[in-house]
One Martini backbone bead per residue (centre of mass of N, CA, C, O) as a GRO file, in nm:
protein
  455
    1MET     BB    1  17.636   1.090   4.972
    2ARG     BB    2  17.924   1.192   4.826
    3ARG     BB    3  17.848   1.445   4.659
    4VAL     BB    4  17.688   1.583   4.889
    5ALA     BB    5  17.933   1.597   5.088
    6GLU     BB    6  18.085   1.790   4.858
    7GLY     BB    7  17.837   2.001   4.775
    8ALA     BB    8  17.610   1.889   4.636
    9ARG     BB    9  17.295   1.871   4.481
   10PHE     BB   10  16.995   1.744   4.517
   11VAL     BB   11  16.767   1.640   4.254
   12TRP     BB   12  16.725   1.313   4.194
   13LEU     BB   13  16.487   1.009   4.204
   14PHE     BB   14  16.478   0.726   3.993
   15CYS     BB   15  16.294   0.470   3.805
   16GLU     BB   16  16.402   0.183   3.594
   17ALA     BB   17  16.208  -0.054   3.417
   18GLY     BB   18  16.305  -0.345   3.286
   19HIS     BB   19  16.294  -0.664   3.179
   20ALA     BB   20  16.506  -0.770   3.415
   21ASP     BB   21  16.554  -0.490   3.555
   22MET     BB   22  16.624  -0.230   3.801
   23MET     BB   23  16.681   0.115   3.826
   24LEU     BB   24  16.872   0.355   3.986
   25HIS     BB   25  16.861   0.726   3.985
   26TYR     BB   26  17.103   0.966   4.068
   27VAL     BB   27  17.085   1.328   4.109
   28THR     BB   28  17.323   1.593   4.070
   29ASP     BB   29  17.462   1.933   4.159
   30LEU     BB   30  17.761   2.079   4.044
   31ASP     BB   31  17.817   2.396   3.940
   32GLY     BB   32  17.576   2.328   3.711
   33LYS     BB   33  17.629   2.004   3.709
   34LEU     BB   34  17.508   1.702   3.612
   35GLU     BB   35  17.490   1.394   3.785
   36PHE     BB   36  17.511   1.040   3.754
   37ALA     BB   37  17.389   0.759   3.960
   38SER     BB   38  17.378   0.410   3.904
   39GLY     BB   39  17.169   0.108   3.963
   40VAL     BB   40  17.096  -0.211   4.058
   41ILE     BB   41  16.839  -0.364   4.194
   42PRO     BB   42  16.800  -0.591   4.407
   43GLU     BB   43  16.609  -0.872   4.442
   44SER     BB   44  16.492  -0.779   4.722
   45GLY     BB   45  16.428  -0.454   4.692
   46GLU     BB   46  16.669  -0.329   4.859
   47VAL     BB   47  16.772  -0.006   4.995
   48ALA     BB   48  16.931   0.261   5.102
   49SER     BB   49  16.867   0.522   5.271
   50ILE     BB   50  16.911   0.909   5.256
   51ALA     BB   51  16.694   1.084   5.409
   52GLY     BB   52  16.836   1.138   5.684
   53VAL     BB   53  17.075   1.320   5.528
   54VAL     BB   54  16.860   1.388   5.271
   55PRO     BB   55  16.566   1.550   5.268
   56ALA     BB   56  16.520   1.568   4.950
   57ALA     BB   57  16.472   1.231   4.924
   58ARG     BB   58  16.194   1.162   5.054
   59TRP     BB   59  15.984   1.178   4.823
   60HIS     BB   60  16.130   1.011   4.625
   61GLU     BB   61  16.125   0.743   4.795
   62GLN     BB   62  15.812   0.730   4.821
   63GLU     BB   63  15.757   0.715   4.513
   64VAL     BB   64  15.917   0.466   4.442
   65HIS     BB   65  15.777   0.277   4.645
   66ASN     BB   66  15.473   0.309   4.527
   67ARG     BB   67  15.553   0.246   4.217
   68PHE     BB   68  15.801  -0.002   4.269
   69ALA     BB   69  15.856  -0.140   4.561
   70VAL     BB   70  16.080  -0.005   4.688
   71ARG     BB   71  16.297  -0.054   4.957
   72PHE     BB   72  16.394   0.173   5.232
   73ASN     BB   73  16.637   0.140   5.447
   74GLY     BB   74  16.574   0.376   5.698
   75SER     BB   75  16.322   0.522   5.660
   76THR     BB   76  16.133   0.756   5.790
   77ASP     BB   77  15.829   0.814   5.696
   78ASP     BB   78  15.765   1.108   5.865
   79PRO     BB   79  15.524   1.123   5.731
   80PRO     BB   80  15.333   1.028   5.505
   81ILE     BB   81  15.203   1.138   5.196
   82ILE     BB   82  15.042   0.896   5.141
   83LYS     BB   83  14.693   0.934   5.216
   84SER     BB   84  14.412   0.920   5.412
   85PRO     BB   85  14.284   1.186   5.577
   86GLU     BB   86  14.040   1.079   5.733
   87GLN     BB   87  14.215   0.843   5.875
   88ASP     BB   88  14.499   1.006   5.961
   89ALA     BB   89  14.432   1.254   6.143
   90GLU     BB   90  14.426   1.126   6.423
   91LYS     BB   91  14.700   0.980   6.430
   92LEU     BB   92  14.848   1.277   6.377
   93ARG     BB   93  14.781   1.384   6.647
   94ARG     BB   94  14.947   1.588   6.907
   95ALA     BB   95  14.694   1.732   7.055
   96LEU     BB   96  14.501   1.812   7.338
   97GLY     BB   97  14.176   1.964   7.342
   98ASP     BB   98  13.914   2.183   7.308
   99GLU     BB   99  14.097   2.396   7.111
  100VAL     BB  100  14.149   2.160   6.939
  101SER     BB  101  14.196   2.118   6.577
  102THR     BB  102  14.102   1.955   6.263
  103VAL     BB  103  14.186   2.032   5.915
  104LEU     BB  104  14.054   1.966   5.605
  105TYR     BB  105  14.237   2.120   5.336
  106GLY     BB  106  14.070   1.947   5.120
  107PRO     BB  107  14.093   1.871   4.782
  108VAL     BB  108  13.848   2.075   4.758
  109ARG     BB  109  13.910   2.417   4.665
  110SER     BB  110  13.991   2.723   4.661
  111GLY     BB  111  14.243   2.849   4.435
  112ILE     BB  112  14.272   2.538   4.357
  113VAL     BB  113  14.260   2.326   4.068
  114GLU     BB  114  14.389   2.105   4.231
  115SER     BB  115  14.477   1.806   4.425
  116ALA     BB  116  14.501   1.899   4.773
  117CYS     BB  117  14.599   1.837   5.102
  118TRP     BB  118  14.565   1.972   5.455
  119ILE     BB  119  14.659   1.873   5.774
  120ILE     BB  120  14.534   2.082   6.028
  121GLU     BB  121  14.667   2.170   6.349
  122THR     BB  122  14.480   2.373   6.578
  123ALA     BB  123  14.440   2.669   6.819
  124GLY     BB  124  14.346   2.873   6.584
  125GLU     BB  125  14.607   3.040   6.467
  126ASP     BB  126  14.800   2.816   6.520
  127PHE     BB  127  15.042   2.586   6.435
  128ILE     BB  128  15.106   2.258   6.525
  129ALA     BB  129  15.025   2.078   6.244
  130VAL     BB  130  15.146   1.979   5.904
  131HIS     BB  131  15.006   1.770   5.647
  132PRO     BB  132  15.057   1.613   5.344
  133SER     BB  133  14.810   1.536   5.081
  134MET     BB  134  14.867   1.349   4.799
  135PHE     BB  135  14.804   1.180   4.488
  136PHE     BB  136  14.502   1.157   4.392
  137LYS     BB  137  14.614   1.129   4.104
  138HIS     BB  138  14.623   0.895   3.825
  139ARG     BB  139  14.768   0.986   3.496
  140GLY     BB  140  14.987   0.822   3.328
  141LEU     BB  141  15.201   0.996   3.152
  142GLU     BB  142  15.467   0.839   3.153
  143LYS     BB  143  15.337   0.585   3.021
  144ARG     BB  144  15.234   0.731   2.753
  145PHE     BB  145  15.514   0.741   2.611
  146GLU     BB  146  15.529   0.465   2.561
  147GLY     BB  147  15.558   0.433   2.210
  148ALA     BB  148  15.540   0.701   2.124
  149ALA     BB  149  15.545   0.913   1.891
  150LEU     BB  150  15.741   1.193   1.832
  151GLU     BB  151  15.520   1.375   1.715
  152PHE     BB  152  15.322   1.329   1.989
  153ALA     BB  153  15.489   1.350   2.260
  154PRO     BB  154  15.485   1.672   2.327
  155LEU     BB  155  15.181   1.662   2.407
  156ILE     BB  156  15.214   1.517   2.656
  157ALA     BB  157  15.399   1.710   2.802
  158GLU     BB  158  15.196   1.944   2.811
  159HIS     BB  159  14.979   1.783   3.008
  160ILE     BB  160  15.140   1.801   3.285
  161SER     BB  161  15.106   2.120   3.226
  162GLY     BB  162  14.877   2.341   3.141
  163VAL     BB  163  15.046   2.630   3.190
  164THR     BB  164  15.344   2.481   3.100
  165PRO     BB  165  15.401   2.358   2.799
  166SER     BB  166  15.669   2.470   2.690
  167SER     BB  167  15.858   2.356   2.905
  168HIS     BB  168  15.802   2.063   2.865
  169ALA     BB  169  15.839   2.035   2.561
  170THR     BB  170  16.137   2.141   2.567
  171ALA     BB  171  16.257   1.927   2.765
  172PHE     BB  172  16.184   1.676   2.585
  173CYS     BB  173  16.314   1.752   2.334
  174ARG     BB  174  16.609   1.798   2.428
  175ALA     BB  175  16.648   1.499   2.512
  176VAL     BB  176  16.614   1.375   2.235
  177GLU     BB  177  16.820   1.535   2.091
  178ALA     BB  178  17.048   1.423   2.253
  179VAL     BB  179  17.034   1.138   2.161
  180CYS     BB  180  17.050   1.225   1.839
  181GLY     BB  181  17.246   1.464   1.787
  182ILE     BB  182  17.094   1.748   1.760
  183ASP     BB  183  17.032   2.068   1.610
  184VAL     BB  184  16.857   2.332   1.642
  185PRO     BB  185  16.736   2.586   1.491
  186PRO     BB  186  16.759   2.924   1.564
  187ARG     BB  187  16.460   2.989   1.514
  188ALA     BB  188  16.343   2.769   1.716
  189ARG     BB  189  16.513   2.863   1.972
  190ALA     BB  190  16.368   3.145   1.983
  191ALA     BB  191  16.077   3.050   2.003
  192ARG     BB  192  16.125   2.899   2.281
  193THR     BB  193  16.219   3.136   2.443
  194ILE     BB  194  15.964   3.310   2.413
  195LEU     BB  195  15.756   3.097   2.527
  196VAL     BB  196  15.888   3.066   2.810
  197GLU     BB  197  15.888   3.376   2.888
  198LEU     BB  198  15.580   3.411   2.875
  199GLU     BB  199  15.533   3.202   3.090
  200ARG     BB  200  15.662   3.339   3.307
  201ILE     BB  201  15.492   3.603   3.308
  202HIS     BB  202  15.207   3.475   3.361
  203GLN     BB  203  15.290   3.316   3.620
  204HIS     BB  204  15.381   3.552   3.794
  205LEU     BB  205  15.111   3.711   3.773
  206ASP     BB  206  14.939   3.485   3.906
  207SER     BB  207  15.081   3.502   4.183
  208LEU     BB  208  15.028   3.805   4.236
  209ALA     BB  209  14.723   3.820   4.206
  210LYS     BB  210  14.663   3.619   4.443
  211LEU     BB  211  14.804   3.791   4.667
  212ALA     BB  212  14.611   4.036   4.626
  213ASP     BB  213  14.362   3.875   4.698
  214ASP     BB  214  14.437   3.798   4.986
  215GLY     BB  215  14.471   4.145   5.032
  216SER     BB  216  14.197   4.264   4.921
  217LEU     BB  217  14.291   4.354   4.609
  218SER     BB  218  14.068   4.362   4.385
  219ILE     BB  219  14.185   4.560   4.169
  220GLY     BB  220  14.471   4.451   4.150
  221SER     BB  221  14.408   4.173   4.075
  222ALA     BB  222  14.236   4.233   3.824
  223GLN     BB  223  14.490   4.387   3.676
  224THR     BB  224  14.671   4.141   3.677
  225PHE     BB  225  14.492   3.940   3.516
  226ALA     BB  226  14.482   4.129   3.274
  227ALA     BB  227  14.777   4.122   3.206
  228LYS     BB  228  14.785   3.830   3.167
  229GLU     BB  229  14.570   3.815   2.932
  230ARG     BB  230  14.759   3.954   2.727
  231VAL     BB  231  14.956   3.726   2.694
  232HIS     BB  232  14.745   3.511   2.587
  233ARG     BB  233  14.668   3.669   2.328
  234LEU     BB  234  14.942   3.680   2.204
  235LEU     BB  235  14.970   3.365   2.190
  236SER     BB  236  14.716   3.306   2.031
  237GLU     BB  237  14.793   3.472   1.779
  238ALA     BB  238  15.056   3.305   1.721
  239THR     BB  239  14.950   2.986   1.780
  240GLY     BB  240  14.621   2.914   1.872
  241HIS     BB  241  14.702   2.933   2.190
  242ARG     BB  242  14.706   3.072   2.509
  243PHE     BB  243  14.961   2.852   2.587
  244GLY     BB  244  15.114   2.748   2.306
  245ARG     BB  245  15.015   2.493   2.204
  246GLY     BB  246  15.170   2.300   1.943
  247SER     BB  247  15.462   2.427   1.872
  248ILE     BB  248  15.649   2.191   1.971
  249CYS     BB  249  15.910   1.990   1.838
  250VAL     BB  250  16.119   1.764   1.740
  251GLY     BB  251  16.367   1.988   1.580
  252GLY     BB  252  16.153   2.232   1.688
  253THR     BB  253  15.889   2.362   1.514
  254ARG     BB  254  15.595   2.314   1.343
  255SER     BB  255  15.637   2.607   1.263
  256ASP     BB  256  15.661   2.956   1.225
  257ILE     BB  257  15.663   3.076   1.522
  258PHE     BB  258  15.843   3.324   1.506
  259GLY     BB  259  15.688   3.478   1.308
  260THR     BB  260  15.426   3.502   1.466
  261LEU     BB  261  15.543   3.632   1.708
  262ARG     BB  262  15.654   3.889   1.567
  263THR     BB  263  15.382   3.997   1.472
  264ALA     BB  264  15.243   4.011   1.746
  265ALA     BB  265  15.475   4.193   1.886
  266GLU     BB  266  15.439   4.436   1.713
  267ARG     BB  267  15.141   4.487   1.809
  268ALA     BB  268  15.151   4.412   2.158
  269LEU     BB  269  15.407   4.417   2.356
  270ASP     BB  270  15.412   4.698   2.463
  271VAL     BB  271  15.125   4.667   2.612
  272VAL     BB  272  15.199   4.438   2.782
  273GLU     BB  273  15.435   4.563   2.936
  274ARG     BB  274  15.306   4.826   3.037
  275GLU     BB  275  15.096   4.683   3.217
  276ALA     BB  276  15.275   4.496   3.383
  277LEU     BB  277  15.451   4.729   3.512
  278SER     BB  278  15.204   4.880   3.635
  279VAL     BB  279  15.123   4.670   3.832
  280LEU     BB  280  15.380   4.646   3.980
  281ARG     BB  281  15.380   4.933   4.098
  282GLY     BB  282  15.121   4.897   4.255
  283LEU     BB  283  15.178   4.659   4.443
  284PHE     BB  284  15.463   4.772   4.545
  285GLY     BB  285  15.287   5.045   4.651
  286THR     BB  286  15.131   4.857   4.875
  287GLN     BB  287  15.156   4.836   5.202
  288SER     BB  288  14.938   4.626   5.293
  289LEU     BB  289  15.072   4.404   5.137
  290LEU     BB  290  15.367   4.407   5.232
  291ASP     BB  291  15.289   4.348   5.535
  292ARG     BB  292  15.196   4.044   5.457
  293LEU     BB  293  15.496   3.953   5.339
  294ILE     BB  294  15.668   4.043   5.561
  295GLY     BB  295  15.786   3.754   5.727
  296THR     BB  296  15.645   3.545   5.551
  297GLY     BB  297  15.736   3.239   5.514
  298ARG     BB  298  16.015   3.159   5.624
  299LEU     BB  299  16.341   3.072   5.463
  300SER     BB  300  16.633   2.931   5.488
  301ARG     BB  301  16.927   2.859   5.339
  302GLU     BB  302  16.963   2.594   5.475
  303THR     BB  303  16.683   2.465   5.421
  304MET     BB  304  16.689   2.492   5.110
  305GLN     BB  305  16.931   2.304   5.069
  306ALA     BB  306  16.829   2.046   5.212
  307TYR     BB  307  16.557   2.044   5.007
  308GLY     BB  308  16.623   2.147   4.710
  309GLY     BB  309  16.549   2.411   4.609
  310VAL     BB  310  16.379   2.599   4.349
  311GLY     BB  311  16.373   2.885   4.201
  312PRO     BB  312  16.211   3.150   4.338
  313VAL     BB  313  16.221   3.015   4.618
  314ALA     BB  314  16.540   3.000   4.630
  315ARG     BB  315  16.612   3.290   4.545
  316GLY     BB  316  16.475   3.409   4.809
  317SER     BB  317  16.724   3.247   4.987
  318ASP     BB  318  17.004   3.269   4.844
  319VAL     BB  319  16.962   3.053   4.599
  320VAL     BB  320  17.146   2.961   4.314
  321ASN     BB  321  16.923   2.829   4.037
  322ASP     BB  322  16.969   2.849   3.675
  323ALA     BB  323  16.949   2.697   3.373
  324ARG     BB  324  17.004   2.945   3.194
  325LEU     BB  325  17.318   2.965   3.302
  326THR     BB  326  17.411   2.650   3.251
  327ASP     BB  327  17.240   2.508   2.978
  328GLY     BB  328  17.158   2.714   2.781
  329TRP     BB  329  17.046   3.022   2.626
  330LEU     BB  330  17.060   3.173   2.352
  331TYR     BB  331  16.939   3.472   2.480
  332MET     BB  332  17.147   3.482   2.713
  333PRO     BB  333  17.331   3.698   2.856
  334LEU     BB  334  17.638   3.666   2.956
  335ASP     BB  335  17.589   3.882   3.213
  336ALA     BB  336  17.391   3.729   3.346
  337SER     BB  337  17.170   3.718   3.635
  338ALA     BB  338  17.026   3.620   3.906
  339ALA     BB  339  16.780   3.659   4.094
  340ILE     BB  340  16.805   3.804   4.431
  341GLU     BB  341  16.743   3.707   4.778
  342LEU     BB  342  16.749   3.711   5.148
  343ASN     BB  343  16.483   3.663   5.342
  344GLY     BB  344  16.277   3.410   5.260
  345ASP     BB  345  15.991   3.529   5.192
  346ALA     BB  346  15.731   3.638   5.035
  347MET     BB  347  15.852   3.897   4.946
  348ALA     BB  348  16.111   3.783   4.806
  349ARG     BB  349  15.937   3.613   4.597
  350ALA     BB  350  15.803   3.856   4.479
  351ARG     BB  351  16.050   4.009   4.386
  352ILE     BB  352  16.152   3.800   4.188
  353ARG     BB  353  15.923   3.815   3.994
  354GLN     BB  354  15.958   4.113   3.922
  355ALA     BB  355  16.236   4.075   3.802
  356GLU     BB  356  16.160   3.850   3.589
  357ILE     BB  357  15.979   3.996   3.424
  358ARG     BB  358  16.169   4.199   3.312
  359GLN     BB  359  16.369   3.997   3.201
  360SER     BB  360  16.181   3.853   3.009
  361PHE     BB  361  16.121   4.087   2.821
  362ARG     BB  362  16.413   4.115   2.730
  363LEU     BB  363  16.452   3.838   2.610
  364VAL     BB  364  16.243   3.858   2.407
  365ARG     BB  365  16.368   4.116   2.249
  366GLU     BB  366  16.640   3.969   2.180
  367ALA     BB  367  16.522   3.742   2.005
  368LEU     BB  368  16.374   3.927   1.810
  369ASP     BB  369  16.630   4.103   1.712
  370ALA     BB  370  16.784   3.854   1.590
  371SER     BB  371  16.617   3.720   1.363
  372PRO     BB  372  16.641   3.433   1.263
  373THR     BB  373  16.694   3.230   1.010
  374GLY     BB  374  16.537   2.975   0.845
  375ALA     BB  375  16.456   2.698   0.977
  376SER     BB  376  16.209   2.539   1.217
  377ARG     BB  377  16.306   2.248   1.123
  378LEU     BB  378  16.367   1.921   1.097
  379ASP     BB  379  16.401   1.657   0.937
  380GLN     BB  380  16.234   1.375   1.054
  381GLU     BB  381  16.403   1.151   0.911
  382HIS     BB  382  16.678   1.238   1.079
  383ILE     BB  383  16.552   1.128   1.336
  384ARG     BB  384  16.805   0.944   1.514
  385GLY     BB  385  16.832   0.703   1.786
  386LYS     BB  386  17.028   0.581   2.090
  387GLY     BB  387  16.934   0.616   2.430
  388ARG     BB  388  17.038   0.834   2.696
  389ALA     BB  389  16.874   1.140   2.832
  390HIS     BB  390  16.896   1.486   2.936
  391ALA     BB  391  16.701   1.778   3.047
  392ARG     BB  392  16.703   2.136   3.104
  393VAL     BB  393  16.452   2.379   3.242
  394GLU     BB  394  16.347   2.711   3.319
  395SER     BB  395  16.082   2.737   3.473
  396PRO     BB  396  15.865   2.924   3.648
  397GLN     BB  397  15.915   2.722   3.902
  398GLY     BB  398  16.177   2.587   3.775
  399GLU     BB  399  16.342   2.311   3.769
  400LEU     BB  400  16.337   2.107   3.478
  401LEU     BB  401  16.322   1.741   3.422
  402TYR     BB  402  16.433   1.510   3.160
  403PHE     BB  403  16.408   1.157   3.091
  404VAL     BB  404  16.545   0.967   2.818
  405HIS     BB  405  16.449   0.641   2.645
  406TYR     BB  406  16.586   0.583   2.322
  407ASP     BB  407  16.494   0.326   2.053
  408ASP     BB  408  16.482   0.469   1.771
  409ASP     BB  409  16.124   0.429   1.742
  410ALA     BB  410  16.126   0.428   2.081
  411LEU     BB  411  15.990   0.488   2.381
  412VAL     BB  412  16.080   0.357   2.692
  413ARG     BB  413  16.152   0.622   2.875
  414VAL     BB  414  15.987   0.880   3.100
  415ALA     BB  415  16.106   1.120   3.309
  416VAL     BB  416  15.987   1.358   3.582
  417ARG     BB  417  16.112   1.673   3.735
  418SER     BB  418  15.972   1.903   3.897
  419ALA     BB  419  15.945   2.183   4.074
  420SER     BB  420  15.702   2.122   4.255
  421PHE     BB  421  15.823   1.865   4.376
  422ALA     BB  422  16.074   2.003   4.505
  423ASN     BB  423  15.897   2.238   4.673
  424TRP     BB  424  15.670   2.122   4.863
  425PRO     BB  425  15.853   2.029   5.117
  426LEU     BB  426  15.871   2.343   5.216
  427PHE     BB  427  15.609   2.427   5.328
  428VAL     BB  428  15.603   2.329   5.623
  429PRO     BB  429  15.874   2.494   5.712
  430SER     BB  430  15.724   2.785   5.661
  431LEU     BB  431  15.498   2.792   5.906
  432PRO     BB  432  15.637   2.851   6.142
  433GLY     BB  433  15.512   3.155   6.304
  434ASN     BB  434  15.231   3.142   6.181
  435ILE     BB  435  14.915   3.208   6.068
  436PHE     BB  436  14.640   3.099   5.920
  437THR     BB  437  14.606   3.367   5.729
  438ASP     BB  438  14.908   3.289   5.587
  439PHE     BB  439  14.859   3.037   5.403
  440SER     BB  440  14.803   3.167   5.123
  441PHE     BB  441  15.052   3.356   5.093
  442ILE     BB  442  15.252   3.124   5.091
  443GLU     BB  443  15.144   2.954   4.867
  444HIS     BB  444  15.143   3.173   4.639
  445SER     BB  445  15.456   3.230   4.667
  446PHE     BB  446  15.526   2.954   4.539
  447GLY     BB  447  15.377   2.888   4.262
  448LEU     BB  448  15.253   2.601   4.230
  449ILE     BB  449  15.181   2.282   4.048
  450GLN     BB  450  14.997   1.995   4.106
  451SER     BB  451  15.019   1.841   3.829
  452GLU     BB  452  15.332   1.802   3.847
  453THR     BB  453  15.290   1.578   4.084
  454ASP     BB  454  15.105   1.428   3.936
  455ARG     BB  455  15.122   1.094   3.762
   0.00000   0.00000   0.00000
């Protein structure tokens, strides 16, 4: 692709099936600005693959092939992502010998609440080969958007990822609002900011708690989960739901969520922040945990750029992309900068989460201090529009994109590119040089959500 050759980052490839033809949309990012290149798929259903020169496109091409039967000529497809692990494990085996074994790690296993399987070929402690096996669930959520009323469609977006509903609902609503050319009231924008930043805090604490558990720090893990629980209770008091579901709608928030967030924060935010920062000091002051993270699951800056990594995973490898800095986030200070680490290992990714938890508390307080007045939502009767638009939100896992095709009263097509979908292809490149017991440390340092990957 010309734009990638010019230095742009490959972001997304997705298909839009119309009544008469199908279109492919290629999305790139150059200096923080998203660019779309679209084209009609020929009647032959064949297009040229770019995965050979753009590794970040491989999973996207395979997904489009499996969902829309588009054939990508020259695609490497080695090995395919979608497979039956029991049937394919033997075919994928690279080494023979009495000491070589193949382990099917998943799709049902402890520590991960969604379905994913790793076919691990090992001769004891070392990895010989690892293959991902995903997409066990067909959820049909993108299809559920089609024809849904705008009043209810954000609830569908919230169900794509049960633990980050505010990020998904905000991204979906911003895309629709872009189609309709409407500006959300400042009070609602502040509420969305607070909801997404609180989401970032509890998700980063979740990742760190699991790393502590991997390191057999039972008390440290329990304390970190307890700090995370305090965030959920604050959200529950403010919104009626532990994850803040049902708060965001097209045109604003469903009620005065900012007001209830402010009331809950006046009572509990100091305690929530104090306990979160306390567990951070404990975790990052425990040398036995740090020893397990330093040098584990290292990813170079070059690998990160080739695979188009996003979020804390990318920022841990000295690759800056933070949608809050490029796409407008009402209460992001003008002098703000993304947290960045250079080493690319599990420790670097943990350090990014540590820095971003502190930053998120600061953003929450700045939004609360701004205390914008006025309405919390636009009159729904004035929300009209026709066309296509996209929106980007920096979710806790990284860059989250929604594409919306809206035609007056009907959603025609909604496509989602989650941060987890972008980052999972980097997991296997992070494994060489590590041992079997490092697997969970690396996985939890990524902090990804499998449900964001299942369609």
